[in-house]
């Protein structure tokens, strides 16, 4: 593969050329209710060429690997239609690296019959307890092998194995339908599917509790988030704003996001990095061949760094951070998060609860979105806090806020960091990208809660 | 080649179906008021479904040299596969639904660049403080489906789409406006795009106090698409009907919403992305009423869910290459009422107009519930839009609010290519905002 890529890179007139070739293999099993709904084993092969000429980009993706040289020519002529400035890419020393995959327990070594049997055990857990209307249970594993070379002498071979697991219990009372769900993923560890029993077993009762639970009155509350939802919060409320591609060509936003700006109190520390090992967002080299880093984004409440591709780093005069990622060969790499973390503080959950007369405690996640200034994220479970104690269950809520005031209102960080490795991130039509996020319990004053 | 795969698969299966999609798209992107990249994305892939001894096997690949692997993997799935509640489609004659225009297919990247540049230049000249980005994309894709029951379906579609987004940053206050269109034909209404963006920016010029209390909410066509459609349509999906996870089971023929509401799924409208003569399983498509004058009229099924429900497919199978088909809607049309959008606004002493959302569809929508942050919305005072609202969330249940329909718009608009709807105003939406 190296010969194919390196020979296709030679003899062209462009400022920068990169070629990526991938092959993928996926297995998925899904049940709806008690019945198997879908089982499949699929494969794929394809690649892309990305070219920069005078600051303009051309990109061509394909499945037919025989056409690779003509695709390089095509991408060059496309880039020429665009470029009329100077190509600026942050300097990176060329690397040649064959990276072994991160494997703890390889799903490829587990026969399909065994995967199927394990999922049937989870089905029994979902259906063996309190009476539910239906359920949804899914498993997927994927192996993606990536071969990358660029015209500056970098060549990498990397491989990643993703394992994903989802379960949901659905209850119903007339037209009222509720669900309780769990989503979990791992990088290279099939063992994940042996560790979900207690969480899955709790889902039916939770979904039944939601049916009986009232809706919270909408408005502003003191909100405490568990580590999983706080991870989603940091991803949505701050992570996306730290992606330099939103900022680098918008002069007003560059003023707002100037390094040194205070976002929160001294207890607030946020980092992102694929170099943090063994997580879903971990890797060795990004999709521009830049070595993974660990980037401090907020240190003691102050903005100190951001996430870059080679282009955004060059144009902002900052150091590349190894955050150019693509979900697959059909897409060009864009600036993405990897593993995003609020670092633990000193408090305990009890400290955060103390003195909260009426508030909302949210656990687990459903999803989240951001428009940079505003963000939303939704809880998998919600409870009222009354007189410093977690009290009755209410229907799961959606929370919303303004990033600038919300981080200022983040007034408590506990010491119990946990990582959330479920779900995936979507941006620019590329979803889901494997990321992780994590946090200890945190407390937000004056957080907007949607409700009745 | 598909015939060979079919023949090879039938050596090991009772029935087989091959589905191939080949597409070429040319997305052009503009960032920060100027052209950023020209892309060309070619893709091709084949999916194989087989049935043996009443069980379904499936595999797909984008590696056209690996057809033996494709068949072997599908066969490997059989012992574990889902119980087949269907046979594959035996249709091979379809009514014509035009979705291809040679003029779209012939458009060069240069022409797309020119269309985008003109729009960006005009908007940038009119609104120099706003940073504009845009995407203009053309695609042509061909679909072919063959199966062992004699189904032979082939279709080619063309599509062109354009989306513009403006970002206005004033310190930490950010305003986002978006407008887009798509069609199978190369006739995009760029004048309408600019007019719509100008109206949004004009209404958003001032920031108004966030509304409180029980006031009517006016959903623009874009807001209907963004927030109401998913929780509404999920209840019609055959998968949810079969699983009992729809609030509409046993409601066929019942009045569920205001009698002014009529909704149908119509993939037979010519030149609309989402239209087509046959669905993802080679079953003919039809204009299918979902709600007729407030009464639940039909659910949507593919072959498998129809078999499970003891009914017939409504020609609603949708599929990508990587997974098996499932029922979904194609082109939704909501019938117009008799109130103009201007009269709707003018008629309220106090109201909230909502245009776009953040977090729509992010919670449990199975029972028709919705909840979202209002990304772009405006306050109405004494029949006049007075400015944009911020830090506001709305929540409710789509069936409840359509029961409390106040006014139904008379102007229908195409939104995102595959929804045609008027504006809708309702009471009974909860509004929460920052103190």
Tab-separated table of C-alpha atoms in Angstrom, chain B:
chain	number	residue	atom	x	y	z
B	1	UNK	CA	-22.694	-8.264	-12.444
B	2	UNK	CA	-25.761	-8.029	-10.175
B	3	UNK	CA	-27.289	-11.009	-12.031
B	4	UNK	CA	-24.162	-13.038	-11.217
B	5	UNK	CA	-24.346	-12.157	-7.529
B	6	UNK	CA	-28.011	-13.145	-7.532
B	7	UNK	CA	-27.247	-16.465	-9.213
B	8	UNK	CA	-24.406	-17.201	-6.835
B	9	UNK	CA	-26.496	-16.295	-3.783
B	10	UNK	CA	-29.387	-18.502	-4.943
B	11	UNK	CA	-27.138	-21.546	-4.795
B	12	UNK	CA	-27.260	-21.151	-1.027
B	13	UNK	CA	-30.560	-19.352	-0.410
B	14	UNK	CA	-34.273	-19.609	-1.264
B	15	UNK	CA	-34.619	-15.923	-2.213
B	16	UNK	CA	-32.093	-13.193	-2.898
B	17	UNK	CA	-32.103	-9.470	-3.516
B	18	UNK	CA	-29.240	-7.252	-4.691
B	19	UNK	CA	-29.263	-3.498	-4.396
B	20	UNK	CA	-26.655	-1.246	-5.939
B	21	UNK	CA	-26.174	2.494	-5.593
B	22	UNK	CA	-23.587	4.447	-7.550
B	23	UNK	CA	-23.311	8.152	-6.992
B	24	UNK	CA	-21.188	11.098	-7.968
B	25	UNK	CA	-21.502	14.327	-6.070
B	26	UNK	CA	-19.740	17.657	-6.348
B	27	UNK	CA	-19.937	19.645	-3.115
B	28	UNK	CA	-18.512	23.169	-3.266
B	29	UNK	CA	-17.926	24.988	0.006
B	30	UNK	CA	-17.525	28.642	0.825
B	31	UNK	CA	-16.160	29.811	4.160
B	32	UNK	CA	-15.592	33.325	5.501
B	33	UNK	CA	-17.170	34.992	2.437
B	34	UNK	CA	-15.035	33.152	-0.110
B	35	UNK	CA	-14.608	29.884	-1.957
B	36	UNK	CA	-12.872	27.281	0.213
B	37	UNK	CA	-12.946	23.926	-1.558
B	38	UNK	CA	-14.217	21.971	-4.532
B	39	UNK	CA	-14.861	18.307	-3.852
B	40	UNK	CA	-15.739	15.308	-5.971
B	41	UNK	CA	-17.148	12.323	-4.164
B	42	UNK	CA	-17.683	9.090	-6.062
B	43	UNK	CA	-19.118	6.101	-4.350
B	44	UNK	CA	-20.458	2.744	-5.262
B	45	UNK	CA	-21.625	-0.204	-3.263
B	46	UNK	CA	-23.748	-3.326	-3.298
B	47	UNK	CA	-25.994	-4.805	-0.606
B	48	UNK	CA	-27.220	-8.392	-0.626
B	49	UNK	CA	-30.224	-9.754	1.294
B	50	UNK	CA	-31.044	-13.416	1.235
B	51	UNK	CA	-33.761	-15.573	2.787
B	52	UNK	CA	-33.299	-19.214	3.626
B	53	UNK	CA	-35.521	-21.428	5.768
B	54	UNK	CA	-37.421	-18.321	6.842
B	55	UNK	CA	-34.389	-16.378	8.042
B	56	UNK	CA	-32.745	-13.255	6.610
B	57	UNK	CA	-29.026	-12.827	5.920
B	58	UNK	CA	-27.414	-9.535	4.958
B	59	UNK	CA	-24.111	-8.093	3.851
B	60	UNK	CA	-22.829	-5.106	1.891
B	61	UNK	CA	-19.560	-3.954	0.388
B	62	UNK	CA	-17.963	-1.067	-1.452
B	63	UNK	CA	-15.195	-3.342	-2.737
B	64	UNK	CA	-16.466	-4.364	-6.157
B	65	UNK	CA	-13.800	-7.056	-6.480
B	66	UNK	CA	-15.089	-8.914	-3.429
B	67	UNK	CA	-18.432	-10.355	-4.579
B	68	UNK	CA	-17.558	-13.835	-3.284
B	69	UNK	CA	-16.955	-12.310	0.152
B	70	UNK	CA	-20.292	-10.488	-0.056
B	71	UNK	CA	-22.212	-13.711	-0.648
B	72	UNK	CA	-20.199	-15.659	1.936
B	73	UNK	CA	-20.810	-13.083	4.677
B	74	UNK	CA	-24.555	-12.923	3.995
B	75	UNK	CA	-24.737	-16.737	4.167
B	76	UNK	CA	-22.723	-16.703	7.402
B	77	UNK	CA	-25.485	-14.521	8.960
B	78	UNK	CA	-28.342	-16.923	8.077
B	79	UNK	CA	-28.353	-19.153	11.176
B	80	UNK	CA	-28.781	-16.044	13.354
B	81	UNK	CA	-30.837	-13.913	10.986
B	82	UNK	CA	-34.195	-12.271	11.671
B	83	UNK	CA	-37.320	-14.346	10.981
B	84	UNK	CA	-38.584	-13.318	7.560
B	85	UNK	CA	-42.174	-12.065	7.677
B	86	UNK	CA	-42.150	-11.346	3.971
B	87	UNK	CA	-41.216	-12.333	0.492
B	88	UNK	CA	-39.265	-9.950	-1.718
B	89	UNK	CA	-41.227	-7.741	-4.120
B	90	UNK	CA	-42.292	-9.267	-7.446
B	91	UNK	CA	-42.949	-5.920	-9.156
B	92	UNK	CA	-41.107	-4.856	-12.271
B	93	UNK	CA	-43.413	-2.224	-13.816
B	94	UNK	CA	-43.574	1.216	-12.292
B	95	UNK	CA	-45.396	4.457	-13.041
B	96	UNK	CA	-42.985	7.175	-14.146
B	97	UNK	CA	-41.847	9.577	-11.420
B	98	UNK	CA	-39.302	11.951	-12.968
B	99	UNK	CA	-36.367	12.692	-10.658
B	100	UNK	CA	-33.617	13.246	-13.229
B	101	UNK	CA	-32.834	16.353	-15.210
B	102	UNK	CA	-29.991	16.184	-17.722
B	103	UNK	CA	-29.345	19.896	-17.221
B	104	UNK	CA	-28.515	19.230	-13.557
B	105	UNK	CA	-26.260	16.337	-14.504
B	106	UNK	CA	-24.487	18.538	-17.059
B	107	UNK	CA	-23.742	21.331	-14.580
B	108	UNK	CA	-20.020	21.790	-14.155
B	109	UNK	CA	-18.285	22.627	-10.881
B	110	UNK	CA	-17.546	26.076	-12.350
B	111	UNK	CA	-21.272	26.815	-12.624
B	112	UNK	CA	-21.829	25.782	-8.992
B	113	UNK	CA	-18.941	28.007	-7.935
B	114	UNK	CA	-20.501	30.891	-9.845
B	115	UNK	CA	-23.945	30.406	-8.244
B	116	UNK	CA	-22.435	30.370	-4.758
B	117	UNK	CA	-20.109	33.293	-5.428
B	118	UNK	CA	-22.969	35.493	-6.655
B	119	UNK	CA	-25.047	34.776	-3.563
B	120	UNK	CA	-22.162	35.288	-1.147
B	121	UNK	CA	-21.052	38.487	-2.854
B	122	UNK	CA	-24.528	39.980	-2.732
B	123	UNK	CA	-25.107	39.037	0.915
B	124	UNK	CA	-21.651	40.233	1.902
B	125	UNK	CA	-22.230	43.571	0.184
B	126	UNK	CA	-25.600	43.985	1.934
B	127	UNK	CA	-24.432	42.774	5.356
B	128	UNK	CA	-20.673	43.379	5.630
B	129	UNK	CA	-20.520	42.641	9.378
B	130	UNK	CA	-21.807	39.130	8.876
B	131	UNK	CA	-19.445	36.256	8.063
B	132	UNK	CA	-21.044	34.091	5.359
B	133	UNK	CA	-20.524	30.462	4.542
B	134	UNK	CA	-22.280	28.377	1.929
B	135	UNK	CA	-22.498	24.950	0.409
B	136	UNK	CA	-23.580	24.271	-3.156
B	137	UNK	CA	-23.750	20.662	-4.214
B	138	UNK	CA	-24.777	18.655	-7.211
B	139	UNK	CA	-25.235	14.909	-7.327
B	140	UNK	CA	-26.332	12.183	-9.670
B	141	UNK	CA	-27.043	8.728	-8.353
B	142	UNK	CA	-28.305	5.566	-9.912
B	143	UNK	CA	-30.029	2.786	-8.067
B	144	UNK	CA	-30.613	-0.735	-9.298
B	145	UNK	CA	-32.507	-3.469	-7.523
B	146	UNK	CA	-32.940	-7.064	-8.670
B	147	UNK	CA	-34.369	-10.032	-6.854
B	148	UNK	CA	-35.134	-13.675	-7.386
B	149	UNK	CA	-38.901	-13.030	-7.625
B	150	UNK	CA	-38.432	-11.100	-10.851
B	151	UNK	CA	-38.261	-7.587	-9.509
B	152	UNK	CA	-36.194	-5.322	-11.684
B	153	UNK	CA	-36.091	-1.661	-10.708
B	154	UNK	CA	-33.719	1.001	-11.979
B	155	UNK	CA	-33.743	4.707	-11.375
B	156	UNK	CA	-31.458	7.669	-11.847
B	157	UNK	CA	-31.862	10.845	-9.853
B	158	UNK	CA	-30.218	14.221	-10.010
B	159	UNK	CA	-30.161	16.770	-7.216
B	160	UNK	CA	-28.822	20.192	-6.565
B	161	UNK	CA	-28.793	21.813	-3.152
B	162	UNK	CA	-27.728	25.118	-1.745
B	163	UNK	CA	-27.410	26.250	1.855
B	164	UNK	CA	-26.265	29.648	3.154
B	165	UNK	CA	-25.361	30.525	6.715
B	166	UNK	CA	-24.512	33.906	8.166
B	167	UNK	CA	-22.876	34.412	11.570
B	168	UNK	CA	-23.063	37.789	13.263
B	169	UNK	CA	-20.905	38.161	16.377
B	170	UNK	CA	-21.272	41.143	18.691
B	171	UNK	CA	-18.990	40.405	21.623
B	172	UNK	CA	-20.548	37.268	23.140
B	173	UNK	CA	-23.896	37.713	21.368
B	174	UNK	CA	-24.101	35.493	18.299
B	175	UNK	CA	-26.790	35.383	15.639
B	176	UNK	CA	-27.067	32.578	13.104
B	177	UNK	CA	-29.282	32.747	10.044
B	178	UNK	CA	-29.645	29.879	7.633
B	179	UNK	CA	-31.565	29.264	4.454
B	180	UNK	CA	-31.421	26.441	1.948
B	181	UNK	CA	-33.143	24.848	-1.004
B	182	UNK	CA	-32.885	21.691	-3.030
B	183	UNK	CA	-34.392	20.255	-6.158
B	184	UNK	CA	-33.774	17.664	-8.868
B	185	UNK	CA	-33.729	20.491	-11.421
B	186	UNK	CA	-31.113	23.204	-11.750
B	187	UNK	CA	-33.590	25.983	-11.061
B	188	UNK	CA	-32.910	27.203	-7.549
B	189	UNK	CA	-34.742	30.262	-6.261
B	190	UNK	CA	-31.772	32.336	-5.209
B	191	UNK	CA	-34.009	35.420	-5.012
B	192	UNK	CA	-36.198	33.636	-2.473
B	193	UNK	CA	-33.125	32.594	-0.457
B	194	UNK	CA	-31.954	36.192	-0.191
B	195	UNK	CA	-35.457	37.486	0.621
B	196	UNK	CA	-35.823	34.943	3.412
B	197	UNK	CA	-32.410	35.746	4.909
B	198	UNK	CA	-33.196	39.469	4.763
B	199	UNK	CA	-36.494	38.970	6.594
B	200	UNK	CA	-34.774	36.938	9.312
B	201	UNK	CA	-32.020	39.506	9.791
B	202	UNK	CA	-34.499	42.358	9.842
B	203	UNK	CA	-36.637	40.683	12.514
B	204	UNK	CA	-33.542	39.758	14.535
B	205	UNK	CA	-32.052	43.251	14.547
B	206	UNK	CA	-33.270	44.058	18.056
B	207	UNK	CA	-33.125	41.730	21.043
B	208	UNK	CA	-36.556	41.570	22.708
B	209	UNK	CA	-37.457	40.527	26.227
B	210	UNK	CA	-38.007	36.775	26.477
B	211	UNK	CA	-41.729	36.014	26.577
B	212	UNK	CA	-43.358	34.388	29.558
B	213	UNK	CA	-46.639	32.691	30.327
B	214	UNK	CA	-49.105	30.952	28.055
B	215	UNK	CA	-48.954	32.707	24.689
B	216	UNK	CA	-49.513	31.374	21.173
B	217	UNK	CA	-46.484	30.036	19.314
B	218	UNK	CA	-46.197	30.478	15.536
B	219	UNK	CA	-44.072	27.794	13.856
B	220	UNK	CA	-42.633	28.928	10.503
B	221	UNK	CA	-42.358	26.212	7.811
B	222	UNK	CA	-38.706	25.792	8.801
B	223	UNK	CA	-39.688	25.317	12.444
B	224	UNK	CA	-42.301	22.704	11.523
B	225	UNK	CA	-39.528	20.778	9.751
B	226	UNK	CA	-36.996	21.269	12.514
B	227	UNK	CA	-39.046	20.504	15.613
B	228	UNK	CA	-42.492	19.028	14.974
B	229	UNK	CA	-42.009	16.598	12.131
B	230	UNK	CA	-39.934	13.914	13.853
B	231	UNK	CA	-42.097	13.456	16.968
B	232	UNK	CA	-45.198	13.559	14.769
B	233	UNK	CA	-44.052	11.057	12.137
B	234	UNK	CA	-42.433	8.570	14.509
B	235	UNK	CA	-45.887	7.483	15.611
B	236	UNK	CA	-46.756	6.423	12.029
B	237	UNK	CA	-43.642	4.288	11.591
B	238	UNK	CA	-44.485	0.611	11.133
B	239	UNK	CA	-41.605	-0.366	13.433
B	240	UNK	CA	-43.183	1.553	16.309
B	241	UNK	CA	-46.645	0.237	15.418
B	242	UNK	CA	-45.410	-3.371	15.489
B	243	UNK	CA	-43.530	-2.804	18.764
B	244	UNK	CA	-46.436	-0.985	20.417
B	245	UNK	CA	-44.221	2.043	20.943
B	246	UNK	CA	-46.460	4.442	19.040
B	247	UNK	CA	-49.189	6.530	20.676
B	248	UNK	CA	-51.273	5.908	17.529
B	249	UNK	CA	-51.808	2.161	17.804
B	250	UNK	CA	-55.506	1.389	17.678
B	251	UNK	CA	-56.082	5.001	16.614
B	252	UNK	CA	-56.512	4.360	12.861
B	253	UNK	CA	-59.751	6.122	11.942
B	254	UNK	CA	-59.766	8.225	15.130
B	255	UNK	CA	-59.785	12.000	15.261
B	256	UNK	CA	-56.436	12.823	16.918
B	257	UNK	CA	-55.780	16.451	15.937
B	258	UNK	CA	-57.670	19.491	14.689
B	259	UNK	CA	-59.811	18.636	11.585
B	260	UNK	CA	-58.021	21.326	9.580
B	261	UNK	CA	-54.876	19.148	9.638
B	262	UNK	CA	-54.314	16.911	6.610
B	263	UNK	CA	-50.895	15.353	6.004
B	264	UNK	CA	-49.739	12.945	3.333
B	265	UNK	CA	-46.523	11.257	2.275
B	266	UNK	CA	-46.137	11.683	-1.473
B	267	UNK	CA	-43.005	10.335	-3.178
B	268	UNK	CA	-44.741	10.694	-6.571
B	269	UNK	CA	-44.262	14.484	-6.833
B	270	UNK	CA	-41.957	15.046	-9.820
B	271	UNK	CA	-38.432	16.430	-9.403
B	272	UNK	CA	-38.406	16.459	-5.614
B	273	UNK	CA	-35.391	14.919	-3.846
B	274	UNK	CA	-36.951	12.032	-1.921
B	275	UNK	CA	-39.413	11.198	-4.705
B	276	UNK	CA	-39.123	7.975	-6.679
B	277	UNK	CA	-41.212	5.378	-8.486
B	278	UNK	CA	-40.195	2.538	-6.172
B	279	UNK	CA	-38.953	2.229	-2.627
B	280	UNK	CA	-35.806	0.576	-1.264
B	281	UNK	CA	-37.307	-2.894	-1.805
B	282	UNK	CA	-38.701	-2.349	-5.307
B	283	UNK	CA	-42.288	-1.762	-4.123
B	284	UNK	CA	-44.260	0.950	-5.993
B	285	UNK	CA	-44.687	4.226	-4.167
B	286	UNK	CA	-48.003	6.036	-3.774
B	287	UNK	CA	-49.468	9.204	-2.419
B	288	UNK	CA	-50.380	8.028	1.073
B	289	UNK	CA	-52.563	10.091	3.424
B	290	UNK	CA	-51.302	9.925	7.029
B	291	UNK	CA	-53.805	12.319	8.610
B	292	UNK	CA	-57.029	13.223	6.810
B	293	UNK	CA	-58.967	16.087	8.357
B	294	UNK	CA	-57.554	15.285	11.752
B	295	UNK	CA	-58.190	11.529	11.460
B	296	UNK	CA	-55.316	9.017	11.480
B	297	UNK	CA	-55.489	7.482	7.984
B	298	UNK	CA	-52.481	5.188	7.420
B	299	UNK	CA	-49.246	3.958	8.909
B	300	UNK	CA	-46.109	3.421	6.871
B	301	UNK	CA	-44.597	-0.007	6.320
B	302	UNK	CA	-41.817	-1.755	4.497
B	303	UNK	CA	-42.218	-5.457	3.576
B	304	UNK	CA	-40.918	-6.871	6.860
B	305	UNK	CA	-42.910	-4.623	9.233
B	306	UNK	CA	-46.000	-5.028	7.020
B	307	UNK	CA	-45.632	-8.793	7.337
B	308	UNK	CA	-45.294	-8.498	11.102
B	309	UNK	CA	-48.373	-6.257	11.264
B	310	UNK	CA	-50.404	-8.502	8.952
B	311	UNK	CA	-50.791	-5.852	6.272
B	312	UNK	CA	-49.080	-4.832	3.032
B	313	UNK	CA	-46.090	-2.601	2.378
B	314	UNK	CA	-46.926	1.035	1.707
B	315	UNK	CA	-43.830	1.348	-0.486
B	316	UNK	CA	-42.015	3.138	2.322
B	317	UNK	CA	-38.766	1.170	2.614
B	318	UNK	CA	-35.727	3.407	2.937
B	319	UNK	CA	-32.176	2.119	3.046
B	320	UNK	CA	-28.560	3.077	2.914
B	321	UNK	CA	-25.999	0.598	1.676
B	322	UNK	CA	-24.726	-0.447	5.066
B	323	UNK	CA	-27.945	-1.616	6.654
B	324	UNK	CA	-31.222	-3.354	5.904
B	325	UNK	CA	-34.289	-1.387	4.790
B	326	UNK	CA	-36.686	0.142	7.287
B	327	UNK	CA	-39.902	2.131	6.934
B	328	UNK	CA	-39.642	5.907	6.712
B	329	UNK	CA	-41.480	8.805	5.109
B	330	UNK	CA	-40.322	10.290	1.816
B	331	UNK	CA	-41.924	13.617	0.886
B	332	UNK	CA	-44.301	15.060	3.466
B	333	UNK	CA	-46.980	17.562	2.490
B	334	UNK	CA	-49.080	19.391	5.079
B	335	UNK	CA	-52.200	20.944	3.548
B	336	UNK	CA	-52.552	24.716	3.703
B	337	UNK	CA	-55.171	26.632	5.682
B	338	UNK	CA	-56.586	30.090	5.107
B	339	UNK	CA	-54.549	32.529	7.239
B	340	UNK	CA	-51.674	34.409	5.655
B	341	UNK	CA	-48.427	34.487	7.654
B	342	UNK	CA	-48.737	38.269	7.947
B	343	UNK	CA	-52.302	38.017	9.302
B	344	UNK	CA	-51.246	35.285	11.730
B	345	UNK	CA	-48.687	37.628	13.315
B	346	UNK	CA	-50.937	40.684	13.112
B	347	UNK	CA	-53.712	38.853	14.939
B	348	UNK	CA	-51.885	38.379	18.254
B	349	UNK	CA	-51.400	40.920	21.067
B	350	UNK	CA	-48.548	38.675	22.276
B	351	UNK	CA	-46.958	35.673	20.561
B	352	UNK	CA	-43.666	33.893	19.957
B	353	UNK	CA	-42.563	33.186	16.368
B	354	UNK	CA	-40.088	30.311	16.176
B	355	UNK	CA	-37.849	29.711	13.182
B	356	UNK	CA	-35.053	27.282	14.161
B	357	UNK	CA	-33.968	25.258	17.175
B	358	UNK	CA	-31.059	23.785	19.001
B	359	UNK	CA	-31.484	20.297	20.408
B	360	UNK	CA	-34.630	19.357	18.461
B	361	UNK	CA	-35.224	15.600	18.602
B	362	UNK	CA	-32.646	15.163	21.317
B	363	UNK	CA	-34.955	13.700	23.969
B	364	UNK	CA	-37.582	10.954	24.025
B	365	UNK	CA	-39.832	11.772	21.060
B	366	UNK	CA	-41.700	8.435	20.868
B	367	UNK	CA	-44.846	9.773	22.530
B	368	UNK	CA	-44.810	12.967	20.460
B	369	UNK	CA	-42.971	15.102	23.021
B	370	UNK	CA	-40.606	17.848	21.917
B	371	UNK	CA	-38.268	20.179	23.787
B	372	UNK	CA	-35.646	22.558	22.411
B	373	UNK	CA	-33.804	25.827	22.754
B	374	UNK	CA	-35.099	28.529	20.382
B	375	UNK	CA	-32.041	29.238	18.223
B	376	UNK	CA	-33.873	31.849	16.171
B	377	UNK	CA	-37.263	33.195	17.233
B	378	UNK	CA	-38.990	36.511	17.685
B	379	UNK	CA	-41.364	38.195	20.112
B	380	UNK	CA	-44.636	39.624	18.778
B	381	UNK	CA	-46.226	42.568	20.610
B	382	UNK	CA	-49.546	43.999	19.465
B	383	UNK	CA	-49.360	42.229	16.132
B	384	UNK	CA	-45.814	43.349	15.292
B	385	UNK	CA	-42.475	41.502	15.467
B	386	UNK	CA	-40.409	43.493	17.958
B	387	UNK	CA	-37.162	41.532	17.996
B	388	UNK	CA	-35.295	38.315	18.561
B	389	UNK	CA	-35.632	36.323	21.781
B	390	UNK	CA	-32.728	34.644	23.521
B	391	UNK	CA	-32.271	32.094	26.329
B	392	UNK	CA	-35.706	30.630	25.634
B	393	UNK	CA	-36.830	27.000	25.547
B	394	UNK	CA	-40.104	25.566	24.374
B	395	UNK	CA	-41.595	22.160	25.123
B	396	UNK	CA	-44.819	20.324	24.484
B	397	UNK	CA	-46.479	17.348	22.826
B	398	UNK	CA	-47.065	17.503	19.096
B	399	UNK	CA	-50.479	15.793	19.243
B	400	UNK	CA	-51.648	18.110	22.022
B	401	UNK	CA	-50.568	21.264	20.273
B	402	UNK	CA	-52.111	20.177	16.953
B	403	UNK	CA	-55.355	19.598	18.854
B	404	UNK	CA	-54.997	23.206	19.994
B	405	UNK	CA	-54.330	24.490	16.489
B	406	UNK	CA	-55.095	28.170	16.343
B	407	UNK	CA	-54.360	29.131	12.738
B	408	UNK	CA	-53.074	27.270	9.695
B	409	UNK	CA	-51.061	29.263	7.131
B	410	UNK	CA	-52.222	29.727	3.572
B	411	UNK	CA	-48.740	29.913	2.007
B	412	UNK	CA	-47.006	26.574	1.492
B	413	UNK	CA	-43.232	26.415	1.354
B	414	UNK	CA	-40.782	23.664	0.474
B	415	UNK	CA	-38.367	23.140	3.354
B	416	UNK	CA	-35.145	21.169	3.018
B	417	UNK	CA	-36.328	19.724	-0.282
B	418	UNK	CA	-38.727	17.095	1.028
B	419	UNK	CA	-41.333	18.846	3.165
B	420	UNK	CA	-44.035	21.196	1.951
B	421	UNK	CA	-45.864	22.972	4.746
B	422	UNK	CA	-47.533	26.218	5.749
B	423	UNK	CA	-46.821	28.026	9.016
B	424	UNK	CA	-48.792	26.730	12.023
B	425	UNK	CA	-49.810	28.582	15.167
B	426	UNK	CA	-50.811	26.746	18.310
B	427	UNK	CA	-51.505	27.268	21.967
B	428	UNK	CA	-50.457	24.904	24.722
B	429	UNK	CA	-46.697	25.143	24.160
B	430	UNK	CA	-44.691	25.679	27.373
B	431	UNK	CA	-42.164	28.461	27.214
B	432	UNK	CA	-39.300	28.712	29.720
B	433	UNK	CA	-36.790	31.500	29.746
B	434	UNK	CA	-34.045	33.005	31.835
B	435	UNK	CA	-35.190	35.317	34.608
